[in-house]
CSV table of C-alpha atoms in Angstrom, one decimal:
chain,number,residue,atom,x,y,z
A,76,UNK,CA,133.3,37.9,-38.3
A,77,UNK,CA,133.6,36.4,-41.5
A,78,UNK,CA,133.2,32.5,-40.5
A,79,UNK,CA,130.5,30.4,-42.3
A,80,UNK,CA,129.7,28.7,-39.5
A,81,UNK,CA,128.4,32.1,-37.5
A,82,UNK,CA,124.9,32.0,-37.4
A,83,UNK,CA,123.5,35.5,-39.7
A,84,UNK,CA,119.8,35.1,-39.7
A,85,UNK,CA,117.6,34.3,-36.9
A,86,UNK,CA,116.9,30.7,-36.3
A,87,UNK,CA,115.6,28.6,-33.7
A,88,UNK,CA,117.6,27.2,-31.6
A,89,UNK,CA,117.4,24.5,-28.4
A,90,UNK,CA,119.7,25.0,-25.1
A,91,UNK,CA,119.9,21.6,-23.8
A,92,UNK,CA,120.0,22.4,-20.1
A,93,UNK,CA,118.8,24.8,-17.4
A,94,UNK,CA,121.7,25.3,-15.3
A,95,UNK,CA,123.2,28.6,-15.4
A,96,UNK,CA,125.5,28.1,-18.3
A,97,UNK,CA,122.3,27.0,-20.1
A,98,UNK,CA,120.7,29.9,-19.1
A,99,UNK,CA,123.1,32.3,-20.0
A,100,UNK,CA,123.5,31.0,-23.3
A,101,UNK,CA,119.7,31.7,-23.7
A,102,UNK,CA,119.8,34.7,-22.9
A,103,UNK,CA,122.6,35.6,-25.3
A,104,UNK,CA,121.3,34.5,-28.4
A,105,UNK,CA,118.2,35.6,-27.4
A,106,UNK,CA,119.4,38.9,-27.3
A,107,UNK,CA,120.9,38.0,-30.7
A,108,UNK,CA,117.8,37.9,-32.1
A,109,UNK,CA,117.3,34.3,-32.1
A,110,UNK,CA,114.2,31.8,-31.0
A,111,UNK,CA,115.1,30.2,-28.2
A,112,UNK,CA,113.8,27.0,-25.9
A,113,UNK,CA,115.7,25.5,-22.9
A,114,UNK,CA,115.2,22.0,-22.6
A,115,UNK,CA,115.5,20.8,-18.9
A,116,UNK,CA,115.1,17.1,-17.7
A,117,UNK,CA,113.9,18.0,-14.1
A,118,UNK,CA,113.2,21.9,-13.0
A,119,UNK,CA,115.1,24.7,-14.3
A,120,UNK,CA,117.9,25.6,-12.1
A,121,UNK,CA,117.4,22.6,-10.1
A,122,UNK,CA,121.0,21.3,-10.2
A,123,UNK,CA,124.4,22.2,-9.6
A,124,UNK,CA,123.3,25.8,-10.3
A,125,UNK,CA,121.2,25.7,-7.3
A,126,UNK,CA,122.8,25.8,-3.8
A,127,UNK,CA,126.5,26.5,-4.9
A,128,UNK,CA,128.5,29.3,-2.6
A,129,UNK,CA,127.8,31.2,-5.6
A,130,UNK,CA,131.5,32.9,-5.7
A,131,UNK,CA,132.2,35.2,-9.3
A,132,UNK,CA,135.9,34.5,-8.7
A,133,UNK,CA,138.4,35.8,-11.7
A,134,UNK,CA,141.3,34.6,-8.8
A,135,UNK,CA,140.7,31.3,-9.5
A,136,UNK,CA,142.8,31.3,-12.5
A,137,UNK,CA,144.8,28.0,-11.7
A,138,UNK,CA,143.4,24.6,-12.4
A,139,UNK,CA,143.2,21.8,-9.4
A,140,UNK,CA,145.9,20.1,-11.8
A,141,UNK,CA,149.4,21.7,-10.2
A,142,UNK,CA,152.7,20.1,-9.6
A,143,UNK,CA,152.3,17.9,-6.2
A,144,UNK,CA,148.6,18.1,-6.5
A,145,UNK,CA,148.5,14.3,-6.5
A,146,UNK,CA,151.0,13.9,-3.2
A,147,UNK,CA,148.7,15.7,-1.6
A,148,UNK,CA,145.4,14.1,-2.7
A,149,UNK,CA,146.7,10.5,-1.9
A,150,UNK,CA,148.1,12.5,1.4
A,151,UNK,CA,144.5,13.7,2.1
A,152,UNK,CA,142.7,10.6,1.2
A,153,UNK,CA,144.4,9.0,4.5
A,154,UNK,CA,142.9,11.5,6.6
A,155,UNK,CA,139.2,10.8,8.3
A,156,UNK,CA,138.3,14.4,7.9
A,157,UNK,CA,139.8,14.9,4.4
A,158,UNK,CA,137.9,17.4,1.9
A,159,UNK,CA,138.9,15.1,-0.6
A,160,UNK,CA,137.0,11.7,-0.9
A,161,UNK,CA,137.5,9.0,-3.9
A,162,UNK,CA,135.0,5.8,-3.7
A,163,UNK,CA,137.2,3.4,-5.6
A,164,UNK,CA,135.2,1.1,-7.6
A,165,UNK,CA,136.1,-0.5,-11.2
A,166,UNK,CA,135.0,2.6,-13.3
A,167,UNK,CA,137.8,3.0,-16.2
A,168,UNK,CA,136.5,6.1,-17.2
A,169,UNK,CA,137.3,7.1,-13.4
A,170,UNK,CA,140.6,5.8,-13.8
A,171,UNK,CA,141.4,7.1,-17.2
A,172,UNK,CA,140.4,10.4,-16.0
A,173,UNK,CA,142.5,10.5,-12.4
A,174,UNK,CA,145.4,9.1,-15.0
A,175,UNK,CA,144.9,12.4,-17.7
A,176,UNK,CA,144.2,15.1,-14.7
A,177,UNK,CA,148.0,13.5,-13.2
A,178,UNK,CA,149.5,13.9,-16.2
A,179,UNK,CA,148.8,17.6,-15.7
A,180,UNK,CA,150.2,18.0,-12.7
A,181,UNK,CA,153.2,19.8,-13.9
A,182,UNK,CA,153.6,23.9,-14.2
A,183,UNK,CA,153.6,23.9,-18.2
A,184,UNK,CA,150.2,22.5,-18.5
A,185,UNK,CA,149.4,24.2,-15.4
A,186,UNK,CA,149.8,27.3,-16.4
A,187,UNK,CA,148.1,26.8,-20.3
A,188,UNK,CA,145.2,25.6,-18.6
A,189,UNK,CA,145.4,29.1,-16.3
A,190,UNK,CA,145.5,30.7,-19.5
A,191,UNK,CA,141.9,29.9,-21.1
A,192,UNK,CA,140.2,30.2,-17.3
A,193,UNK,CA,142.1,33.5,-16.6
A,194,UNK,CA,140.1,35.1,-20.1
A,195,UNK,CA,136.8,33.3,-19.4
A,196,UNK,CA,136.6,34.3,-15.9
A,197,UNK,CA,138.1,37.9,-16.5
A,198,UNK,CA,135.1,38.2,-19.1
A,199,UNK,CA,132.3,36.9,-17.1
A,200,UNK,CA,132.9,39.1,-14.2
A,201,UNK,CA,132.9,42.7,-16.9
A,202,UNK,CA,129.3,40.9,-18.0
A,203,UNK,CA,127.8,40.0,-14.7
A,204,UNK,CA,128.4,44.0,-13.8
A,205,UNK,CA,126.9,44.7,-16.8
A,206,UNK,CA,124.2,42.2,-16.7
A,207,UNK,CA,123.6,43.0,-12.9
A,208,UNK,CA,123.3,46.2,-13.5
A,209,UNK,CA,121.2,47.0,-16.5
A,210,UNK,CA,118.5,44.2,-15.8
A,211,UNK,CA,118.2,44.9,-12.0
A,212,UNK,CA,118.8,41.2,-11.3
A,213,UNK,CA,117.9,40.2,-8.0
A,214,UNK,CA,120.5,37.7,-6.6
A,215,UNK,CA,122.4,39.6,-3.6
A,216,UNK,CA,125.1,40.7,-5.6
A,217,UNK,CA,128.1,41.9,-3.7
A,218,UNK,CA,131.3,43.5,-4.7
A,219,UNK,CA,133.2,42.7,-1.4
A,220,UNK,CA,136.7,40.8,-2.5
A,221,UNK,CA,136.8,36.9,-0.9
A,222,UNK,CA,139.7,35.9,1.4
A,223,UNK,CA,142.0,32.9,1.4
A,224,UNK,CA,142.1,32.3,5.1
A,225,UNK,CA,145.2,29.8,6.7
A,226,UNK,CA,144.5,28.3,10.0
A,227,UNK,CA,148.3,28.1,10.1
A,228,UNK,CA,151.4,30.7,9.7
A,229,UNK,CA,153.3,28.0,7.9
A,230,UNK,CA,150.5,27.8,5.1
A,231,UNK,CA,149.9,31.2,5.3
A,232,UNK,CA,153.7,32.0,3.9
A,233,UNK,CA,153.7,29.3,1.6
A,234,UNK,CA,150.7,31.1,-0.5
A,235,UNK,CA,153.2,33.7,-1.1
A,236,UNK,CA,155.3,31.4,-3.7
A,237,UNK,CA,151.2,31.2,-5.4
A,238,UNK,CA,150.6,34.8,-5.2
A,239,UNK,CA,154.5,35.5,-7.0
A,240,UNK,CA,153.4,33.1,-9.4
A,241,UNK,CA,149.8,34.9,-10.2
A,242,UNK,CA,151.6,38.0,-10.2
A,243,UNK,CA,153.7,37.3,-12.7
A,244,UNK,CA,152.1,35.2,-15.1
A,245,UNK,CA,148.6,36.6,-14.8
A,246,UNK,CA,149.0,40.0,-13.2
A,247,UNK,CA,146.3,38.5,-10.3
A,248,UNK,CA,147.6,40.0,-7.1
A,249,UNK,CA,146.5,39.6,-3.9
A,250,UNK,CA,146.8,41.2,-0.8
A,251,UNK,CA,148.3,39.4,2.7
A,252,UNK,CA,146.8,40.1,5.8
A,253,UNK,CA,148.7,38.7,9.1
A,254,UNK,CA,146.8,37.2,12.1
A,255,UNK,CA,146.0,40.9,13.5
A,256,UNK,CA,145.5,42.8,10.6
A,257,UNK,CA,142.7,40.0,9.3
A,258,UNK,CA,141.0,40.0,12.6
A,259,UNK,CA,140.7,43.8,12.3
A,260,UNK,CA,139.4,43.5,8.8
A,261,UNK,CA,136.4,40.2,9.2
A,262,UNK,CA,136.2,40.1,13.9
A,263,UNK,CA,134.0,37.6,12.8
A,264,UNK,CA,137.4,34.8,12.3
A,265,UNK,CA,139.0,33.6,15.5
A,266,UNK,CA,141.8,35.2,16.8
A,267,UNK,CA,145.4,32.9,16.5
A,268,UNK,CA,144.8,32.2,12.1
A,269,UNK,CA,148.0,32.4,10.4
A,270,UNK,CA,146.5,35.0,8.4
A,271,UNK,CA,144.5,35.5,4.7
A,272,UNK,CA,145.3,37.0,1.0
A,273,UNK,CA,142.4,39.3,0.2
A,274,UNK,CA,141.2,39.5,-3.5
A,275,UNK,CA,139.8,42.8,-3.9
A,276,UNK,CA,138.3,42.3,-7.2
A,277,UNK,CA,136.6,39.0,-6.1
A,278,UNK,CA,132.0,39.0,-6.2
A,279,UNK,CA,129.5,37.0,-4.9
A,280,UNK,CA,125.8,36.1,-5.0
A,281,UNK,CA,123.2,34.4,-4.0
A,282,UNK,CA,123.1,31.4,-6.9
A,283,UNK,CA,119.4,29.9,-6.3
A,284,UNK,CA,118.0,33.3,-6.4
A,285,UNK,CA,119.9,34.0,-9.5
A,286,UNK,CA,118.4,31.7,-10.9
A,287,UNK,CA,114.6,32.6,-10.3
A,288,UNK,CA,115.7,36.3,-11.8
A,289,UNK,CA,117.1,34.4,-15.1
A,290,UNK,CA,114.0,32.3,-15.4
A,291,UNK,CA,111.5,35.2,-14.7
A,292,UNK,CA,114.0,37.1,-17.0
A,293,UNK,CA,114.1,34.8,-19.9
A,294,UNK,CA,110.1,34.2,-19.9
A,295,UNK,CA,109.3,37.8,-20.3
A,296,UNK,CA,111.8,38.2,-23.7
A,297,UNK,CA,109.4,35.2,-24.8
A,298,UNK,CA,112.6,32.3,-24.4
A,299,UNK,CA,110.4,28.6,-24.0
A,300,UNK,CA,111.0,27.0,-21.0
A,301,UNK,CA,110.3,23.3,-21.0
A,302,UNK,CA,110.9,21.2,-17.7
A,303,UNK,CA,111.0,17.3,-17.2
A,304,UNK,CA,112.0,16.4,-20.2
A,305,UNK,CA,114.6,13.6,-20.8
A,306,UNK,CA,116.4,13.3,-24.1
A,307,UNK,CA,116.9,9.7,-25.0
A,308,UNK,CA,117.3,10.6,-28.8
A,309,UNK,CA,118.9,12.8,-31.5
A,310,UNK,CA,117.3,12.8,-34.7
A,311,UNK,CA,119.8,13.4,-37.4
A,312,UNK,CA,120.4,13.7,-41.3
A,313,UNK,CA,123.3,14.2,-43.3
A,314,UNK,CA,123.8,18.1,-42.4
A,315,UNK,CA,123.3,17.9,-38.7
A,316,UNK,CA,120.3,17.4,-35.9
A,317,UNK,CA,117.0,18.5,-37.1
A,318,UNK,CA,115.1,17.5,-33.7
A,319,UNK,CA,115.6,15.7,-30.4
A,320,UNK,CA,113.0,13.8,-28.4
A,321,UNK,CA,112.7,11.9,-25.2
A,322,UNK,CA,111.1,8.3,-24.4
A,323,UNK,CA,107.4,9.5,-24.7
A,324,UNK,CA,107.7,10.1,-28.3
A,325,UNK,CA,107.4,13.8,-27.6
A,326,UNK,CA,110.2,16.0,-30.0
A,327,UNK,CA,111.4,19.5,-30.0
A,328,UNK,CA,112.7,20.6,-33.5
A,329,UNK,CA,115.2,23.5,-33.9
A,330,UNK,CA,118.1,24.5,-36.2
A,331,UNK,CA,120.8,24.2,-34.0
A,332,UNK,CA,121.4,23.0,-30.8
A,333,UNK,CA,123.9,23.7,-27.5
A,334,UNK,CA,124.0,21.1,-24.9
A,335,UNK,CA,125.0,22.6,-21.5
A,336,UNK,CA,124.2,19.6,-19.4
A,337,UNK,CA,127.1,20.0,-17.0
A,338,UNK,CA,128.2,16.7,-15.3
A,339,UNK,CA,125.4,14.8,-17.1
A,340,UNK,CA,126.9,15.3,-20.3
A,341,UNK,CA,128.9,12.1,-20.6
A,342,UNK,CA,125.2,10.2,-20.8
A,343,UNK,CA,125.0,11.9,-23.9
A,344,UNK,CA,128.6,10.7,-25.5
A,345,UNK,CA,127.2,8.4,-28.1
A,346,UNK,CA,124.9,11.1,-29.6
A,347,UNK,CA,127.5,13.6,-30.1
A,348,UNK,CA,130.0,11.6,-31.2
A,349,UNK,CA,132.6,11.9,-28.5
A,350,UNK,CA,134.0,10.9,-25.3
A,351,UNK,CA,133.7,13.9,-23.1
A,352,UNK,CA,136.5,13.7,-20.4
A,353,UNK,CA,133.7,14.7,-17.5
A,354,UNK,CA,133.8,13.2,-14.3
A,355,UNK,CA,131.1,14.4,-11.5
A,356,UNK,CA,132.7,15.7,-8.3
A,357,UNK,CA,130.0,15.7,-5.8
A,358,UNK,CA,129.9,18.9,-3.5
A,359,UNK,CA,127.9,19.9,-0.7
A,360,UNK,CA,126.0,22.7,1.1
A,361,UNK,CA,124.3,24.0,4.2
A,362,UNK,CA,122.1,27.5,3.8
A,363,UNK,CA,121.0,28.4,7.6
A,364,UNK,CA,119.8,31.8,9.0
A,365,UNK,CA,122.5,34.5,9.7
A,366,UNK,CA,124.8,33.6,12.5
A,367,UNK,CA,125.3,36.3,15.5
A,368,UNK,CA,128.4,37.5,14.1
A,369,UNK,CA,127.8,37.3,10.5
A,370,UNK,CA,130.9,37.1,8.4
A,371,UNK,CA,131.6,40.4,6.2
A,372,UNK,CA,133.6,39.0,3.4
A,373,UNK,CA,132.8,35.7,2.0
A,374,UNK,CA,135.4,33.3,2.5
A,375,UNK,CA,138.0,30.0,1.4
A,376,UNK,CA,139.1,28.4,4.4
A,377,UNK,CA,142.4,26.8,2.9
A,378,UNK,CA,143.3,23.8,4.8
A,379,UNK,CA,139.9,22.4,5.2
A,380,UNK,CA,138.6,23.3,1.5
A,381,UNK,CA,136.0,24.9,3.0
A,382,UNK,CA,133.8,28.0,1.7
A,383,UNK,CA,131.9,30.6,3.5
A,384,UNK,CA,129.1,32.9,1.8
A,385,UNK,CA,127.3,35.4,3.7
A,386,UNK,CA,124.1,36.5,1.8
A,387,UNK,CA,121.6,39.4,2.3
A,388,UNK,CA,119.1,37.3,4.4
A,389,UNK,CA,120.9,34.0,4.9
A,390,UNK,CA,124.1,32.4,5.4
A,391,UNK,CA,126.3,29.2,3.2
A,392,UNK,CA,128.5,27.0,3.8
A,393,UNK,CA,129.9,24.8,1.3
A,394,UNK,CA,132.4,22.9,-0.9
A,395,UNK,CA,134.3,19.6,-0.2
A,396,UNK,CA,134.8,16.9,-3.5
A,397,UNK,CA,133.3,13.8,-3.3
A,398,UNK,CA,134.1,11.8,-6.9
A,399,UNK,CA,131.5,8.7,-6.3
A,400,UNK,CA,130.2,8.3,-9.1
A,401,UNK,CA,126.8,9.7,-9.9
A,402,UNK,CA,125.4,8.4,-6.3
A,403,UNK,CA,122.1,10.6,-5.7
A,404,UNK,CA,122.7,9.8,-1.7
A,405,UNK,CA,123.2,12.8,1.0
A,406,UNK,CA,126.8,11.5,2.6
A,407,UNK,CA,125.7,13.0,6.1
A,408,UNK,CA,129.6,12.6,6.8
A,409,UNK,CA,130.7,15.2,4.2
A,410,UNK,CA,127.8,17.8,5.6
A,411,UNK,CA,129.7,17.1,8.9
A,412,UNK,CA,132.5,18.2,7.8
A,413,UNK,CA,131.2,21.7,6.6
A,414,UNK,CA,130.7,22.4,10.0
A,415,UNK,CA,133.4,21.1,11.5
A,416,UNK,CA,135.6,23.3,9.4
A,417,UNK,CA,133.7,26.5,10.2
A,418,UNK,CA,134.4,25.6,14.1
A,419,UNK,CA,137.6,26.1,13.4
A,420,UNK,CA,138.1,29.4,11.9
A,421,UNK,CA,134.3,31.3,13.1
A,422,UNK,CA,133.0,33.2,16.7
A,423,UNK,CA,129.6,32.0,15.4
A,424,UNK,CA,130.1,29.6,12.8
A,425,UNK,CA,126.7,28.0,11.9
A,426,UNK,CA,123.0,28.4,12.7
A,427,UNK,CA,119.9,26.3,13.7
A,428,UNK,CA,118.0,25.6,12.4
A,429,UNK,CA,119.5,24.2,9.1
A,430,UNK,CA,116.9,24.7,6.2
A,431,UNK,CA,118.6,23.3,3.3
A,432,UNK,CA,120.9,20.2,3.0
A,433,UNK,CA,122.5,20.2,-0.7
A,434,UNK,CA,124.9,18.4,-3.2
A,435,UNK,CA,125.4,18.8,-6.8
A,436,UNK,CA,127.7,17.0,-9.1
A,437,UNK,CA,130.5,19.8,-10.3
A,438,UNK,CA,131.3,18.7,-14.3
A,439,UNK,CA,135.1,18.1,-13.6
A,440,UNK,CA,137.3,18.1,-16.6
A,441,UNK,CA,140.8,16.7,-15.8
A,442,UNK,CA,142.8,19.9,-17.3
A,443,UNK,CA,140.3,22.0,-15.3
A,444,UNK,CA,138.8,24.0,-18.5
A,445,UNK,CA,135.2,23.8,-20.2
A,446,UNK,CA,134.5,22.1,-23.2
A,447,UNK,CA,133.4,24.8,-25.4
A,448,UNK,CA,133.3,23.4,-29.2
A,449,UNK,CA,130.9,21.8,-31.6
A,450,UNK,CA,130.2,18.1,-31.7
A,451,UNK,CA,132.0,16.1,-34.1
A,452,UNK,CA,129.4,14.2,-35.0
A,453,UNK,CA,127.0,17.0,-35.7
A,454,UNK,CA,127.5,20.3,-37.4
A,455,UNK,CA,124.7,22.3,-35.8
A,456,UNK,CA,125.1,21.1,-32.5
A,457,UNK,CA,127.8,22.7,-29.4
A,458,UNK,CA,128.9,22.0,-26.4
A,459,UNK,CA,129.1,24.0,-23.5
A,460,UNK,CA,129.8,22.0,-20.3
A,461,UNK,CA,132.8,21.0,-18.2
A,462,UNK,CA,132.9,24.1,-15.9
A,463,UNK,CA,134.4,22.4,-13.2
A,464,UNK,CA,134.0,24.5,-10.4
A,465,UNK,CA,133.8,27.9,-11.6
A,466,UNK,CA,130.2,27.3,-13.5
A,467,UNK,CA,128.8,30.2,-11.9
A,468,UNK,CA,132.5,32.3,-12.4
A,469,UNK,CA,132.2,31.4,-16.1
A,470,UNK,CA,128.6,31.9,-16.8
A,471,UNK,CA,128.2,34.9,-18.5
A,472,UNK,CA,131.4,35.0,-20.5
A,473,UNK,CA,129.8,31.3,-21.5
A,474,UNK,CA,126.9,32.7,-22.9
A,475,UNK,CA,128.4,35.5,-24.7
A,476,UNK,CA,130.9,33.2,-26.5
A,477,UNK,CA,128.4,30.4,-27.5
């Protein structure tokens, strides 16, 4: 409380960004007190906010870095049907980045990256209940649990070495379920699975409709919205940015700044003085009508990478990682595979007809954990970005901290 740097009067203030980490830290600060304008270079909540599975997942404490995470990516990478894909091209910060995240791949750094998620996402989750709650946001909210679900018995009794491990480091325990018990708990799966682990305290919602509720939200309490608007500039002095402004000459003052422009934030590395270790990790989704046998829980399924959301009035599926770059291109191969994977595991596992076909770039750090921290280069301006893929997890708690 008593840091100089804490902002004590209000002031205005730009949010670079109108994903939902953008968003939230809007709506923090404006309930701080402060003036507040998002800056958005396309629509708000157009990006990787959109069409995500939307999971609020304080169980996904551990960091894609683990010890023999990089056996079995190259292991994967052989595989047509892999959810893992890697475009190799000449890109050295690509390269620099795959070298750092293997370098983490150990339990030590493992488990100090598991620290800093497990306290972000532990936070987020007691402020989305709040926030839920006391602003009667519309975004098909649902306190059911998500399940880990193994096609086989062998990887099934393997998760029990990750579940000791949770346990006893971060006191995140789940529940197993064999093949008959988790047919009794979701008849939606296939009989024959070699079972799930059920996380009971585990939410979900809807994240494009979340975002219409935070925009229609952040309007009323008077927060400036401004869309398609491309910062190509920072104009600074000695003591920090006093304004930024894009290639129409058109600039947006303010008296301190927080960029949250998730996997686009490398583009702006030579304005804040830094080389932000962000690579984009493309991921895909398919929103459809509600299957027959609609899925209760909302569900991982393991070996394929592959997510499951059942919503109020539709139905998602979603995930894979795709790291090519910042292609804009549908890879029709990768959708494919969503569906594929849901044969597997579902009585009914997708719907015609298909009415949205989506990617968005996740903001991949290589020791899995945002960037949360000031620019270097400029004293008034932060960073929020590098949510990897737990944006939506780490939203709120986001906000609240910036």
């Amino acid at each position: 409380m008593n840091d100089p740097t804490r902002i004590r009067s209000m002031q205005r203030i730009a949010i670079i960004g109108g994903g939902v980490i953008g968003a939230f830290c809007a709506w923090y600060l404006r309930q701080a007190g402060h003036e507040v304008t998002i800056i958005e270079r396309n629509t708000f909540g157009s990006g990787c906010s959109h069409g995500n599975c939307g999971y609020v997942s304080p169980s996904h404490v551990l960091p894609l870095a683990q010890p023999g995470a990089v056996r079995d990516a190259l292991g994967s990478m052989l595989r047509p049907n892999s959810p893992l894909c890697v475009r190799l091209r000449w890109s050295p910060a690509l390269w620099r980045w795959l070298f750092k995240f293997s370098m983490r791949c150990n339990r030590r750094d493992m488990l100090q990256s598991g620290i800093g998620r497990q306290q972000l996402l532990q936070s987020s989750l007691s402020l989305y209940k709040q926030f839920v709650t006391e602003q009667g946001i519309e975004c098909d909210w649902s306190e059911k649990g998500l399940l880990f679900v193994f096609a086989s018995q062998r990887r099934f009794d393997e998760y029990a070495k990750t579940d000791l491990l949770l346990t006893k480091e971060f006191r995140m325990t789940a529940i197993p379920l064999d093949g008959d018990q988790l047919i009794a708990k979701e008849p939606a799966l296939k009989s024959g699975l070699g079972g799930a682990w059920y996380y009971p305290d585990d939410c979900h919602l809807r994240s494009d409709k979340l975002m219409s509720s935070l925009k229609k939200l952040l309007e009323k309490s008077n927060t400036q919205i401004v869309e398609n608007f491309e910062i190509s500039q920072f104009d600074c002095e000695t003591d920090g940015c006093r304004a930024v402004a894009n290639s129409r000459g058109q600039r947006i003052e303010a008296d301190a700044f927080v960029v949250a422009t998730g996997a686009l934030t490398p583009f702006l590395n030579r304005h804040l003085g830094c080389k932000l270790p962000i690579q984009p990790g493309k991921g895909y989704s398919l929103t459809m009508p509600q299957p027959n046998r609609m899925p209760h829980f909302p569900m991982i399924l393991e070996e394929h990478r592959v997510a499951i959301t059942p919503l109020q009035e539709k139905y998602r599926i979603g995930s894979t990682m795709e790291f090519a770059g910042y292609d804009a291109t549908v890879n029709r191969k990768r959708l494919g595979l969503l569906l594929h994977a849901a044969e597997q595991y579902l009585h009914d596992p997708h719907c015609q007809p298909i009415e949205e076909e989506w990617f968005g770039w996740r903001p991949m750090t290589w020791d899995g954990n945002p960037i949360i921290d000031r620019s270097p280069k400029m004293n008034n301006v932060w960073i929020a970005a590098g949510h990897n893929m737990v944006g939506i997890s780490m939203a709120t708690g986001t906000g609240r901290l910036v």
